[in-house]
Coordinates of C-alpha atoms and ligand atoms in Angstrom, one line a residue:
X1 CA 6.3 24.6 22.8
X2 CA 3.1 25.9 24.5
X3 CA 1.0 24.1 21.9
X4 CA 2.5 20.7 23.0
X5 CA 0.1 20.4 25.9
X6 CA -2.9 20.5 23.7
X7 CA -1.6 17.7 21.5
X8 CA -2.4 14.0 22.0
X9 CA -0.1 12.3 24.5
X10 CA 1.2 10.2 21.7
X11 CA 2.9 13.3 20.2
X12 CA 5.1 13.7 23.2
X13 CA 7.2 10.5 22.3
X14 CA 9.5 11.2 19.4
X15 CA 8.6 9.3 16.3
X16 CA 11.1 6.5 15.6
X17 CA 11.9 5.4 12.1
X18 CA 12.8 1.8 11.5
X19 CA 14.7 0.7 8.4
X20 CA 12.6 -1.0 5.8
X21 CA 13.1 -3.4 2.9
X22 CA 11.0 -2.6 -0.2
X23 CA 10.5 -4.3 -3.6
X24 CA 9.6 -2.1 -6.5
X25 CA 9.2 -2.5 -10.3
X26 CA 10.1 0.3 -12.7
X27 CA 7.1 1.6 -14.9
X28 CA 8.9 0.8 -18.1
X29 CA 5.8 -0.7 -19.7
X30 CA 3.3 1.4 -17.8
X31 CA 0.2 2.6 -19.7
X32 CA -3.6 2.7 -19.1
X33 CA -5.0 0.4 -21.7
X34 CA -7.8 -1.5 -19.9
X35 CA -10.2 -0.5 -17.2
X36 CA -10.3 -2.4 -13.9
X37 CA -11.0 0.4 -11.5
X38 CA -12.8 3.8 -11.7
X39 CA -9.6 5.8 -11.9
X40 CA -8.5 4.2 -15.2
X41 CA -9.5 5.9 -18.5
X42 CA -7.6 4.7 -21.6
X43 CA -8.6 7.9 -23.4
X44 CA -6.6 10.1 -21.0
X45 CA -3.0 10.1 -22.1
X46 CA -0.2 9.0 -19.7
X47 CA 3.1 10.7 -19.9
X48 CA 5.5 7.7 -19.7
X49 CA 8.6 9.7 -19.1
X50 CA 6.9 11.6 -16.3
X51 CA 5.6 8.4 -14.8
X52 CA 9.2 7.1 -14.8
X53 CA 10.5 10.3 -13.2
X54 CA 7.9 10.2 -10.5
X55 CA 8.7 6.5 -9.8
X56 CA 12.4 7.3 -9.6
X57 CA 11.7 10.1 -7.2
X58 CA 9.7 7.7 -5.0
X59 CA 12.5 5.2 -5.0
X60 CA 15.2 7.8 -4.4
X61 CA 13.2 9.1 -1.4
X62 CA 13.3 5.7 0.2
X63 CA 17.0 5.3 -0.5
X64 CA 17.7 8.8 1.0
X65 CA 15.7 7.8 4.1
X66 CA 18.0 4.8 4.5
X67 CA 15.7 2.0 3.3
X68 CA 16.7 -0.9 1.1
X69 CA 15.0 -1.0 -2.3
X70 CA 15.2 -4.1 -4.5
X71 CA 13.7 -4.0 -8.0
X72 CA 12.2 -6.6 -10.1
X73 CA 12.5 -6.7 -13.9
X74 CA 9.4 -5.2 -15.6
X75 CA 7.7 -7.2 -18.3
X76 CA 6.3 -6.1 -21.6
X77 CA 2.5 -6.5 -21.8
X78 CA 2.0 -6.1 -18.0
X79 CA 1.4 -2.3 -17.7
X80 CA 0.3 -2.6 -14.0
X81 CA 3.4 -4.5 -12.8
X82 CA 4.7 -1.2 -11.4
X83 CA 2.2 -1.7 -8.6
X84 CA 4.4 -4.2 -6.8
X85 CA 2.4 -4.1 -3.6
X86 CA -0.3 -6.3 -5.2
X87 CA 2.1 -9.2 -5.8
X88 CA 3.0 -10.5 -2.3
X89 CA 2.6 -10.3 1.4
X90 CA 5.8 -10.9 3.3
X91 CA 5.9 -11.2 7.1
X92 CA 8.9 -12.4 9.0
X93 CA 10.3 -14.5 6.2
X94 CA 7.0 -16.1 5.2
X95 CA 5.7 -15.2 1.7
X96 CA 2.2 -15.4 0.5
X97 CA 2.0 -14.7 -3.3
X98 CA -0.9 -13.2 -5.2
X99 CA -3.7 -14.2 -7.5
X100 CA -5.2 -11.3 -9.4
X101 CA -8.9 -10.8 -10.1
X102 CA -8.4 -9.2 -13.5
X103 CA -7.1 -11.6 -16.3
X104 CA -5.0 -8.7 -17.6
X105 CA -2.8 -8.8 -14.4
X106 CA -2.8 -12.5 -13.8
X107 CA 0.7 -13.1 -15.2
X108 CA 2.3 -10.7 -12.8
X109 CA 2.0 -13.2 -9.9
X110 CA 4.3 -15.7 -11.5
X111 CA 7.1 -13.1 -12.1
X112 CA 7.0 -12.1 -8.5
X113 CA 6.9 -15.8 -7.3
X114 CA 10.1 -16.4 -9.3
X115 CA 11.7 -13.3 -7.9
X116 CA 11.1 -14.7 -4.4
X117 CA 12.4 -18.2 -5.3
X118 CA 15.5 -16.7 -6.9
X119 CA 16.1 -14.7 -3.8
X120 CA 16.0 -17.8 -1.6
X121 CA 12.6 -17.4 0.0
X122 CA 11.7 -21.0 0.7
X123 CA 8.7 -20.4 2.9
X124 CA 6.4 -19.4 0.0
X125 CA 2.8 -20.2 -0.6
X126 CA 0.7 -19.3 -3.6
X127 CA -2.9 -18.5 -2.8
X128 CA -5.9 -20.5 -4.2
X129 CA -8.3 -17.5 -3.7
X130 CA -8.2 -14.1 -5.4
X131 CA -5.6 -12.3 -3.3
X132 CA -4.2 -8.9 -4.3
X133 CA -1.6 -9.0 -1.5
X134 CA -0.6 -5.7 0.1
X135 CA -3.3 -3.9 -2.0
X136 CA -5.7 -5.4 0.5
X137 CA -3.4 -6.4 3.4
X138 CA -1.8 -4.1 5.9
X139 CA 0.5 -5.5 8.6
X140 CA 0.4 -3.6 11.9
X141 CA 3.1 -5.8 13.5
X142 CA 0.4 -7.5 15.4
X143 CA -2.5 -8.1 13.1
X144 CA -3.1 -8.2 9.4
X145 CA -5.8 -5.8 8.4
X146 CA -7.5 -7.3 5.4
X147 CA -9.8 -5.6 2.9
X148 CA -12.4 -7.1 0.7
X149 CA -15.3 -5.9 -1.4
X150 CA -13.8 -5.3 -4.8
X151 CA -10.7 -7.4 -5.3
X152 CA -9.4 -9.8 -2.7
X153 CA -11.8 -12.7 -1.9
X154 CA -12.9 -12.8 1.7
X155 CA -11.9 -16.5 1.7
X156 CA -8.3 -15.3 1.0
X157 CA -8.3 -13.7 4.5
X158 CA -8.5 -17.1 6.2
X159 CA -5.9 -18.4 3.7
X160 CA -3.6 -15.6 4.7
X161 CA -4.0 -16.3 8.4
X162 CA -3.1 -20.0 7.8
X163 CA -0.2 -19.3 5.5
X164 CA 1.4 -16.4 7.4
X165 CA 0.4 -17.5 10.9
X166 CA -0.8 -14.1 12.0
X167 CA -4.3 -13.0 13.1
X168 CA -6.3 -11.4 10.4
X169 CA -9.1 -8.8 10.8
X170 CA -11.4 -8.5 7.8
X171 CA -12.7 -5.1 6.7
X172 CA -15.3 -4.4 4.1
X173 CA -14.7 -1.7 1.5
X174 CA -17.9 -0.1 0.1
X175 CA -16.8 2.7 -2.3
X176 CA -15.5 1.6 -5.6
X177 CA -13.0 4.5 -5.9
X178 CA -11.3 2.9 -2.9
X179 CA -11.2 -0.6 -4.4
X180 CA -8.1 -1.7 -2.4
X181 CA -7.6 -1.4 1.3
X182 CA -4.4 0.5 0.6
X183 CA -6.3 3.3 -1.1
X184 CA -8.2 4.0 2.2
X185 CA -5.9 3.1 5.1
X186 CA -2.2 2.8 5.9
X187 CA -0.1 1.9 8.9
X188 CA 1.9 4.8 10.4
X189 CA 3.6 2.9 13.3
X190 CA 4.0 -0.9 13.5
X191 CA 4.0 -2.8 16.8
X192 CA 2.0 -3.2 20.0
X193 CA 1.1 0.5 19.8
X194 CA 0.4 0.5 16.1
X195 CA -1.2 3.6 14.6
X196 CA -3.0 4.0 11.4
X197 CA -4.5 6.7 9.2
X198 CA -7.8 6.0 7.3
X199 CA -10.7 7.4 5.4
X200 CA -13.9 6.1 7.2
X201 CA -16.1 6.7 4.1
X202 CA -14.4 3.8 2.3
X203 CA -15.6 1.3 4.9
X204 CA -18.9 -0.4 5.9
X205 CA -20.5 0.6 9.1
X206 CA -19.4 -2.5 10.9
X207 CA -15.8 -2.1 9.7
X208 CA -15.7 1.5 10.8
X209 CA -16.7 0.3 14.3
X210 CA -13.9 -2.3 14.2
X211 CA -11.4 0.3 13.3
X212 CA -12.6 2.8 15.9
X213 CA -12.4 0.1 18.5
X214 CA -8.9 -1.1 17.5
X215 CA -7.4 2.4 16.8
X216 CA -9.3 5.0 18.9
X217 CA -6.6 7.6 18.2
X218 CA -6.2 6.9 14.5
X219 CA -5.6 9.8 12.1
X220 CA -8.9 10.3 10.3
X221 CA -8.6 11.5 6.7
X222 CA -11.4 13.4 4.9
X223 CA -12.7 13.1 1.4
X224 CA -10.2 15.6 0.0
X225 CA -7.3 13.6 1.3
X226 CA -8.7 10.3 0.1
X227 CA -9.6 11.5 -3.4
X228 CA -6.0 12.3 -4.3
X229 CA -5.1 8.8 -3.0
X230 CA -3.6 10.4 0.0
X231 CA -4.2 7.2 2.1
X232 CA -1.9 5.4 -0.2
X233 CA 1.0 6.4 2.0
X234 CA 4.2 4.7 3.2
X235 CA 5.5 5.3 6.7
X236 CA 8.7 4.1 8.4
X237 CA 7.4 5.2 11.8
X238 CA 8.8 8.7 11.4
X239 CA 8.9 9.7 7.7
X240 CA 5.7 9.5 5.7
X241 CA 5.6 9.5 2.0
X242 CA 2.3 10.8 0.5
X243 CA 1.0 12.4 -2.7
X244 CA 1.7 16.1 -2.2
X245 CA -2.0 17.0 -2.7
X246 CA -3.0 15.4 0.6
X247 CA -2.3 18.6 2.5
X248 CA -4.9 18.1 5.3
X249 CA -3.6 14.7 6.1
X250 CA 0.0 16.0 6.0
X251 CA -0.9 18.7 8.5
X252 CA -2.4 16.2 10.9
X253 CA 0.6 14.0 10.6
X254 CA 3.0 16.8 11.2
X255 CA 1.0 17.8 14.2
X256 CA 1.7 14.3 15.6
X257 CA 5.4 14.5 15.0
X258 CA 5.8 12.7 11.7
X259 CA 7.9 14.2 8.9
X260 CA 6.0 14.2 5.6
X261 CA 7.4 13.9 2.1
X262 CA 4.8 15.0 -0.5
X263 CA 5.5 13.5 -3.9
X264 CA 3.8 14.1 -7.3
X265 CA 2.2 10.8 -8.4
X266 CA 0.0 12.2 -11.1
X267 CA 0.7 9.7 -13.8
X268 CA 0.5 6.6 -11.6
X269 CA -2.8 7.9 -10.2
X270 CA -4.3 7.7 -13.7
X271 CA -4.2 3.9 -13.1
X272 CA -5.5 4.2 -9.5
X273 CA -2.1 4.0 -7.8
X274 CA 0.1 6.0 -5.4
X275 CA 3.3 5.6 -3.4
X276 CA 2.1 2.5 -1.5
X277 CA 0.8 0.7 -4.6
X278 CA 4.3 0.9 -6.1
X279 CA 6.0 -0.4 -2.9
X280 CA 5.9 -4.0 -1.6
X281 CA 7.3 -4.1 1.9
X282 CA 9.2 -7.2 3.0
X283 CA 8.3 -7.0 6.6
X284 CA 11.1 -8.3 8.9
Ligands
LIG1 N1 -4.4 -0.3 -12.2 C1 -4.1 -1.1 -11.0 C2 -5.3 -2.0 -10.6 O1 -6.4 -1.5 -10.7 C3 -3.7 -0.3 -9.8 C4 -3.3 -1.0 -8.6 C5 -2.9 -0.1 -7.5 N2 -2.4 -0.8 -6.5 C6 -2.8 -0.8 -5.2 N3 -2.1 -1.4 -4.3 N4 -3.9 -0.1 -4.9 O2 -5.1 -3.2 -10.3

């Protein structure tokens, strides 16, 4: 208890979990057979059974934490469809679909669009610009943080603002290993006192200043945390799911009162993915 006084004031308030609604896609057809980011190497074998077990563990973790997890039917020939986060941005019932940069992934967008339509989501817009959805968009409950530099077209940010009716803040990614915003930043708490964790090295100088201004008390991750895709985390406001290797980040989060669940994501990381990439959140 004596250590409490030295912690940031934020720690003193208990962390509150809120129940989330997620959409995931089993890695039934997951492989690494093309290269669209520096993590991917078709010569390095992927253990398909292990990838499935790791994905199941991620899904089971969400269920144990009380979250709702829907799944979409995986499709042969779309090995990256497991990365559901890239296929839609959903905020308060409005859905903005996706448009992939890589032709190899283009067909995923239509499968997800149909899933939304079948589920009765009527307020649905498909983007005209390259838009990799939650890969590059992070909703804080107040603003949509939007990455660009490698995948999502900066013009998609304005399109998202118009379609979703929420303010968008553009951020420039500058390190190709962190090709999507969700490889370098995630939201810990949503709402008027939103909190984030991020790796500054992934962002341009100007974007680092924007983040420091908006989130002066953010959790700052280092290179070791970032390079295991530790920033590809999922938080419900109290429980944080991370790759287990992100030990420095986990320690910082525990210090602030979060409860960390470290998972083994080794096989999905061979494609450049982690927990968040596998998880689209349907934000209420
Ligand atoms: N191989 C996939 C790609 O490069 C990985 C996507 C990971 N998803 C994410 N949200 N970062 O498109």
